[in-house]
Short mmCIF file of N, CA, C and O in Angstrom, two decimals:
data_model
loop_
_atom_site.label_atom_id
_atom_site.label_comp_id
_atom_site.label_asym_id
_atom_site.label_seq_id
_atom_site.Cartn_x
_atom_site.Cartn_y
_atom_site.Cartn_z
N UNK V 1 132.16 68.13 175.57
CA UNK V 1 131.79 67.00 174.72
C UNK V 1 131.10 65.91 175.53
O UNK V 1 130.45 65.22 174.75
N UNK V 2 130.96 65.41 176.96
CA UNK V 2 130.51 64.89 177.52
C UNK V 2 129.36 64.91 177.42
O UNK V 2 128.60 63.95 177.26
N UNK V 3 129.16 65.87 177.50
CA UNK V 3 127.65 65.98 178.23
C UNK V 3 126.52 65.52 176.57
O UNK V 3 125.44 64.94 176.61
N UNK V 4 127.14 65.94 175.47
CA UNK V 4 126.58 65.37 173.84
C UNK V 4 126.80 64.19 173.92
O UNK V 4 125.95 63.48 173.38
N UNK V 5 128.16 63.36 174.71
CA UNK V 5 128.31 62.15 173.99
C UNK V 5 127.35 60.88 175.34
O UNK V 5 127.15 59.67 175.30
N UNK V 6 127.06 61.72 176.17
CA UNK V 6 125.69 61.01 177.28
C UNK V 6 124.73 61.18 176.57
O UNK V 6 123.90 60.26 176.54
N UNK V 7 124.52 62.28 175.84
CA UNK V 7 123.14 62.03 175.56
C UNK V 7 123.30 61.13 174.73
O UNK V 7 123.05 60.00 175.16
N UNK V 8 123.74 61.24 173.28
CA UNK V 8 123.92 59.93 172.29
C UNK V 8 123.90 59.05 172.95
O UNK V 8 122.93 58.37 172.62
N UNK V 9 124.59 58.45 174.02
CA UNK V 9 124.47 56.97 174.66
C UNK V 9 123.20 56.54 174.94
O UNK V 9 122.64 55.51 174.56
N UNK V 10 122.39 58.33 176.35
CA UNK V 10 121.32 57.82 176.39
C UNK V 10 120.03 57.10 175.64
O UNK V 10 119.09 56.38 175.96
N UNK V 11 120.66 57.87 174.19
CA UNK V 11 119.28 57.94 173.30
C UNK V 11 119.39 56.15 172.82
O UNK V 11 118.50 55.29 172.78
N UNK V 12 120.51 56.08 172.56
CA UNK V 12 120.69 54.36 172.35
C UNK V 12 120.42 53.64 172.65
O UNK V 12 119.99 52.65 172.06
N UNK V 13 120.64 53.90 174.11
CA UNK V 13 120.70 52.72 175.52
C UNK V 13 119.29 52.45 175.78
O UNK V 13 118.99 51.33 176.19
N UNK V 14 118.23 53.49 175.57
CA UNK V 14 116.99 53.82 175.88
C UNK V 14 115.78 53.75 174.99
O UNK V 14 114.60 53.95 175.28
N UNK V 15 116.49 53.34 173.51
CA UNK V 15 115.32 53.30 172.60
C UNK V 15 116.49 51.91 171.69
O UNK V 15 117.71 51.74 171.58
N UNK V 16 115.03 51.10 171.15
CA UNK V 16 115.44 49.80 170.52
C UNK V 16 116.19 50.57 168.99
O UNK V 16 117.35 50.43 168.60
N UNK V 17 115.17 51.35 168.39
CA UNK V 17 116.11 52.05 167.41
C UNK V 17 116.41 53.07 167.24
O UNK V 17 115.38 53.66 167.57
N UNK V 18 117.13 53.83 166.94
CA UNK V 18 117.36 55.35 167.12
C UNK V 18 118.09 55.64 165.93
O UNK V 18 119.10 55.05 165.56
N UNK V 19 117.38 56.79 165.21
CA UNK V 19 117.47 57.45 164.20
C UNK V 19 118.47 58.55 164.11
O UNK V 19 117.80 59.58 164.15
N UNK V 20 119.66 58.86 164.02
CA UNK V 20 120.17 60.56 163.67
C UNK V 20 120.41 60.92 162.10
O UNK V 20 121.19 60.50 161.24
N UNK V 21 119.17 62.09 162.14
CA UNK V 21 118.48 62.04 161.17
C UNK V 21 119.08 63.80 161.05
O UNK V 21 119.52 64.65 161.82
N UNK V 22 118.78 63.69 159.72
CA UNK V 22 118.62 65.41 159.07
C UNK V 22 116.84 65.63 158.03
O UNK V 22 116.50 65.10 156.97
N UNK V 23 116.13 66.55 158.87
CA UNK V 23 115.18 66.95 157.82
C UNK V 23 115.02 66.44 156.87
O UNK V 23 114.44 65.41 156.52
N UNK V 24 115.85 67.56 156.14
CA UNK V 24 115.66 67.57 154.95
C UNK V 24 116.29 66.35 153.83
O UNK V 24 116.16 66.30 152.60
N UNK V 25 116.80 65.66 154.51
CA UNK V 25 117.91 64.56 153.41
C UNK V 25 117.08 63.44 153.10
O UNK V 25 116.55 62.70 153.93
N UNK V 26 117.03 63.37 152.13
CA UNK V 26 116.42 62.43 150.96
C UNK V 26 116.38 60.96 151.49
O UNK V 26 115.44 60.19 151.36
N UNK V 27 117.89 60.64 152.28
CA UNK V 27 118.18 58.87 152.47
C UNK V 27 117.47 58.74 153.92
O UNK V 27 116.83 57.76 154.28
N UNK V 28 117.72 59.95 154.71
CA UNK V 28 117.06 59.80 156.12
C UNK V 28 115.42 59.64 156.05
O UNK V 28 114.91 59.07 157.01
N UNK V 29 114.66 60.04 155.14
CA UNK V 29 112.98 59.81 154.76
C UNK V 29 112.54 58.93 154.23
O UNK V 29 111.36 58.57 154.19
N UNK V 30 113.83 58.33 153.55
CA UNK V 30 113.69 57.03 152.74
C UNK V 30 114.02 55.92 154.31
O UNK V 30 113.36 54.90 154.49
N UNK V 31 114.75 56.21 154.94
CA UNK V 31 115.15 55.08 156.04
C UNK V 31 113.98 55.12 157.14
O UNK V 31 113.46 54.26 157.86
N UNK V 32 113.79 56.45 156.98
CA UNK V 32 112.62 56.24 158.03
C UNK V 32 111.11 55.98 157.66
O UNK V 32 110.12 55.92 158.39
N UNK V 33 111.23 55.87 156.40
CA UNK V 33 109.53 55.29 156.00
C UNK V 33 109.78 53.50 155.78
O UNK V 33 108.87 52.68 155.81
N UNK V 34 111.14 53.23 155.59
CA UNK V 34 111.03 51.70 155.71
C UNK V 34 110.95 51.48 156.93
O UNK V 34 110.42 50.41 157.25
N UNK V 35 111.26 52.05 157.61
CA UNK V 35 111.47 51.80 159.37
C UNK V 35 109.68 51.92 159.99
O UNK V 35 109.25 51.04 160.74
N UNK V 36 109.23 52.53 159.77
CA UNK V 36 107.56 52.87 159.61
C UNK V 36 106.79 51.50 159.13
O UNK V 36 105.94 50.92 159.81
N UNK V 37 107.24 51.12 157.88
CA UNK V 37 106.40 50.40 157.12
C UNK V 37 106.77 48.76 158.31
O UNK V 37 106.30 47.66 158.00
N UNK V 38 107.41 48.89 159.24
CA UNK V 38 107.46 47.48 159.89
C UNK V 38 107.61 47.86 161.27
O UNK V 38 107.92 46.86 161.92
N UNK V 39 107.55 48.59 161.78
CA UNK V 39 107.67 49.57 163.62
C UNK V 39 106.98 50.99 163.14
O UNK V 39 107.09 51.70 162.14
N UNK V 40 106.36 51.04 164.11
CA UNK V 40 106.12 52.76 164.88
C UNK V 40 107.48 53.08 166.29
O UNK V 40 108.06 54.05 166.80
N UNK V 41 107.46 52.01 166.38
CA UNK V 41 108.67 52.07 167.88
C UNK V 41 109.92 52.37 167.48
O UNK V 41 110.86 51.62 167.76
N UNK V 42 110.03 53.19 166.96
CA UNK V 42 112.16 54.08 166.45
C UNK V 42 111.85 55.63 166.93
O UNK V 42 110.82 56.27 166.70
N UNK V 43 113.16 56.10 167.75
CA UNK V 43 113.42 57.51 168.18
C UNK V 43 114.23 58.06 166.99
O UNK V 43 115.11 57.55 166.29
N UNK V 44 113.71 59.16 166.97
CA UNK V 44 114.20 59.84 165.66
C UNK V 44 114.93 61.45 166.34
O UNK V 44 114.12 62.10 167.00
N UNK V 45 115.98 61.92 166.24
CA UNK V 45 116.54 63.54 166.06
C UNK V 45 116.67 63.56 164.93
O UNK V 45 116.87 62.69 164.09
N UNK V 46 116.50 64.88 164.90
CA UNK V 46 116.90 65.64 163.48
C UNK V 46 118.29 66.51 163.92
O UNK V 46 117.98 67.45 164.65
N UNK V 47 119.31 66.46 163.73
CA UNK V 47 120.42 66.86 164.10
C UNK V 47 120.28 68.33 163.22
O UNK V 47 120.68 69.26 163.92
N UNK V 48 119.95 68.65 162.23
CA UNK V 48 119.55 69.94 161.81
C UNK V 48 118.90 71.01 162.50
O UNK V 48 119.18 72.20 162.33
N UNK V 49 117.67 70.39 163.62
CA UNK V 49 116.48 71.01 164.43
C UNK V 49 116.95 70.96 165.73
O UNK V 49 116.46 71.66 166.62
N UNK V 50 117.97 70.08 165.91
CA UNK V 50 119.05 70.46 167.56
C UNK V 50 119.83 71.39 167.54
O UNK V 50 120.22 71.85 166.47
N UNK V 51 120.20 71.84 168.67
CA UNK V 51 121.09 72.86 169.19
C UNK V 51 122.21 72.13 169.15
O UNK V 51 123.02 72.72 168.44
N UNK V 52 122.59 71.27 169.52
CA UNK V 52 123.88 70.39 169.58
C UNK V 52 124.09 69.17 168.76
O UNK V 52 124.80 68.17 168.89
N UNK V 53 123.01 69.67 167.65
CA UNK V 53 123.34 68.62 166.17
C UNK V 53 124.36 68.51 165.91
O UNK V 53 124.90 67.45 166.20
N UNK V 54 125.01 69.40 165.34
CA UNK V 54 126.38 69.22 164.58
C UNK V 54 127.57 69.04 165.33
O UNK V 54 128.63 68.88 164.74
N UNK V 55 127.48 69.07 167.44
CA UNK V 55 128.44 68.07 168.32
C UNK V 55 128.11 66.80 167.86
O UNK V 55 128.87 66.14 167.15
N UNK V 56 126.66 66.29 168.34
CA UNK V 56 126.45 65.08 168.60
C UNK V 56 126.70 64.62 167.08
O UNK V 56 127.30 63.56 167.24
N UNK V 57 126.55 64.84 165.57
CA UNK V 57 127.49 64.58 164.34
C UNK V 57 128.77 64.29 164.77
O UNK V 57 129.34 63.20 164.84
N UNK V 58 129.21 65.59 165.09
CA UNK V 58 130.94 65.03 165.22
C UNK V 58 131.32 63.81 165.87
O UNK V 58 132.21 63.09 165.40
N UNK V 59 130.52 63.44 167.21
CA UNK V 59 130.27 62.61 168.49
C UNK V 59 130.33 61.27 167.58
O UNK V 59 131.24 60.44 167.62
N UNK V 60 129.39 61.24 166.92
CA UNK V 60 128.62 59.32 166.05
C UNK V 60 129.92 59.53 165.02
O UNK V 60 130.66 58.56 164.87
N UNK V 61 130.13 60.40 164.51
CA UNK V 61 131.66 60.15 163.73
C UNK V 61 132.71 59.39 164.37
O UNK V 61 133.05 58.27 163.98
N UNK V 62 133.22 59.99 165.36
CA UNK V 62 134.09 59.52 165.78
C UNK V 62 133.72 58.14 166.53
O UNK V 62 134.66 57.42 166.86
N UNK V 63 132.49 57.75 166.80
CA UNK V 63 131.93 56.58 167.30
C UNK V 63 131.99 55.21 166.95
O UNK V 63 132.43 54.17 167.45
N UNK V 64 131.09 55.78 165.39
CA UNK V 64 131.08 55.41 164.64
C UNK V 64 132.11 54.89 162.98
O UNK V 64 132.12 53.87 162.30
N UNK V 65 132.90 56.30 162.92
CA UNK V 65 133.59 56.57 161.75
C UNK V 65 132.34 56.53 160.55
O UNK V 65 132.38 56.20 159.36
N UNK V 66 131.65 56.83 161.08
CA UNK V 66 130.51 57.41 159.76
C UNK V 66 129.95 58.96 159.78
O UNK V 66 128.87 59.25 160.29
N UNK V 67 130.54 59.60 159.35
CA UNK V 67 129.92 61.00 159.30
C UNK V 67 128.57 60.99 158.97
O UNK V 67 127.87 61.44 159.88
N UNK V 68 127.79 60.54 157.73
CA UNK V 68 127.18 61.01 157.30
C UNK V 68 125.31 60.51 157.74
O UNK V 68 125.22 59.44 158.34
N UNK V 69 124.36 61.05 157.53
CA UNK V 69 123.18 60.62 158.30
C UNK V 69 121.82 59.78 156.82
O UNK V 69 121.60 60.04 155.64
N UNK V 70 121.45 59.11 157.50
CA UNK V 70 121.30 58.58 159.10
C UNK V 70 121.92 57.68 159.54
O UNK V 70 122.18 56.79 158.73
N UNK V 71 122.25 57.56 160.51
CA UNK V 71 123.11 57.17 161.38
C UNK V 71 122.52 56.26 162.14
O UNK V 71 122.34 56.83 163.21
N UNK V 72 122.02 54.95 162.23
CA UNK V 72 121.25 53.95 162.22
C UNK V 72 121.53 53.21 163.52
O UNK V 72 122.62 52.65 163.47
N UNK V 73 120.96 53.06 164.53
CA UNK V 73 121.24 52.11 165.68
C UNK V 73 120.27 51.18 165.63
O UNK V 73 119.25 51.52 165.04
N UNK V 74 120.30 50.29 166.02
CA UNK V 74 119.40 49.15 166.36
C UNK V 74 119.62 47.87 167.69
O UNK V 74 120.57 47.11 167.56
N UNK V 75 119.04 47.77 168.46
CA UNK V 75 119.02 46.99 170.01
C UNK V 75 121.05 47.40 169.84
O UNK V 75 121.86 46.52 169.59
N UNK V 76 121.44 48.95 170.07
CA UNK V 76 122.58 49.03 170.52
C UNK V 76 123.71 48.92 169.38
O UNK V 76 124.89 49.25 169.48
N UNK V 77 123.30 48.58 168.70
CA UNK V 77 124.25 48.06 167.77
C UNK V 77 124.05 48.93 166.26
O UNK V 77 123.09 48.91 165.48
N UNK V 78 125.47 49.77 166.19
CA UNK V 78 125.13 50.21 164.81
C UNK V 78 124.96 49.47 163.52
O UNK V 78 125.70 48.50 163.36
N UNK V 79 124.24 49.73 162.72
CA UNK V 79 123.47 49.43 161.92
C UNK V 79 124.29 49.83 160.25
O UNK V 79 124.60 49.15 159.27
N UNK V 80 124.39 51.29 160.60
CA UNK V 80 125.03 51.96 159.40
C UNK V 80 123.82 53.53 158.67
O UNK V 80 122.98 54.23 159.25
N UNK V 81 124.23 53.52 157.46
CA UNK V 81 123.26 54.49 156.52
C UNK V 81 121.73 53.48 156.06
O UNK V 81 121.25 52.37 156.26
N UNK V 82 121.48 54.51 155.48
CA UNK V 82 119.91 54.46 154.44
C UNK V 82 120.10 52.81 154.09
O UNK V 82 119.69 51.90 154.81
N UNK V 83 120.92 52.62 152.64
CA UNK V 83 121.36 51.63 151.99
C UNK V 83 121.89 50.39 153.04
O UNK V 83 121.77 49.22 152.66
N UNK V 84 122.53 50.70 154.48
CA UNK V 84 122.35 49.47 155.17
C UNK V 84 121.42 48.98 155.85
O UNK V 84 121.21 47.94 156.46
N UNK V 85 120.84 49.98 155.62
CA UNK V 85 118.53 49.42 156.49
C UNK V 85 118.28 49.28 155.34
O UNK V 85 118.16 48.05 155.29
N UNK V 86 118.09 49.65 154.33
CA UNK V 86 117.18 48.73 153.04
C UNK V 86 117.78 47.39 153.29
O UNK V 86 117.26 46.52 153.97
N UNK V 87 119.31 47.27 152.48
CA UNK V 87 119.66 46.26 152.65
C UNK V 87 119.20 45.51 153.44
O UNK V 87 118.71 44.48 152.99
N UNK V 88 119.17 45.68 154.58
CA UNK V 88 119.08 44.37 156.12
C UNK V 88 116.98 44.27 155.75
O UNK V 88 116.30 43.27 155.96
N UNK V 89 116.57 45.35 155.30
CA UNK V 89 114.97 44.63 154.83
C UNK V 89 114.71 43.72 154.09
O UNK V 89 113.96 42.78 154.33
N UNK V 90 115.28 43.91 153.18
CA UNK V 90 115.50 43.43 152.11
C UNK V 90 115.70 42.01 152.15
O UNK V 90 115.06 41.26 151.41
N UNK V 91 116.60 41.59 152.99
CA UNK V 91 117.53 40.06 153.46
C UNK V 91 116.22 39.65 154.33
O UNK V 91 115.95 38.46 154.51
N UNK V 92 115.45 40.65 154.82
CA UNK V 92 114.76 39.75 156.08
C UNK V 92 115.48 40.09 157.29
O UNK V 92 114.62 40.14 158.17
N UNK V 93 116.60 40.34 157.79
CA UNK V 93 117.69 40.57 158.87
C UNK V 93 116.78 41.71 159.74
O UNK V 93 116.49 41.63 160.93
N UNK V 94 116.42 42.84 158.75
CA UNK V 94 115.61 43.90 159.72
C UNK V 94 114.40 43.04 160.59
O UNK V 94 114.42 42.92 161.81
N UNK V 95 113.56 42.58 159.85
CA UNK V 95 112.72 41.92 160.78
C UNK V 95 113.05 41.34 161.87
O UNK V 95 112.43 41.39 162.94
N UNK V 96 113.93 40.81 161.66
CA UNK V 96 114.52 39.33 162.67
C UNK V 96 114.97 40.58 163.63
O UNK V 96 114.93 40.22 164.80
N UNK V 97 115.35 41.80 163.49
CA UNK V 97 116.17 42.16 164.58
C UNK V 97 115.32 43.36 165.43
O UNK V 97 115.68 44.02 166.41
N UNK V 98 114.30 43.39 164.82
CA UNK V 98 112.88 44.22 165.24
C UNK V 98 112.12 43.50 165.85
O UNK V 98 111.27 44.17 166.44
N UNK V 99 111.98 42.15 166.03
CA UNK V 99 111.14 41.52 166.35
C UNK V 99 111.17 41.24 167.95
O UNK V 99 110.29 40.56 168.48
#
């Protein structure tokens, strides 16, 4: 489990936002086209298209206590799902914390 739960850190520690994302899911395309429409600068996995997707899932669960994706970081700090990045657009908060 180490060696999944370094990388998750790395990917955090190393990118302002970071995406753990699934393909195919409806809220992760929706989070990442609002994320688009105000940055090009967010790291995105698809935990579906990894080999060690469904560790590094278990990993942000227990991290987090959010199973489900996307799994939202921002300057380090989780963020939450889909509905908590609209939300924070929505308020203006996303900007302020992208900026």
């Amino acid at each position: 489990m180490s060696a999944v739960k370094s990388k998750v850190e790395e990917i955090i520690a190393n990118n302002k936002v970071a995406v753990f994302s699934k393909s195919y899911c409806p809220y992760c395309r929706r989070a990442k086209e609002a994320l688009k429409s105000i940055t090009s600068e967010f790291f995105v996995i698809e935990l579906d298209e990894a080999d060690d997707g469904a560790a590094i899932q278990d990993y942000l669960q227990q991290k987090t206590g959010q199973r489900t994706v996307p799994n939202i970081f921002i300057n380090q700090k989780h963020v939450g799902g889909c509905d908590d990045l609209l939300s924070l657009k929505s308020s203006g908060e996303l900007q302020k914390l992208l900026a």
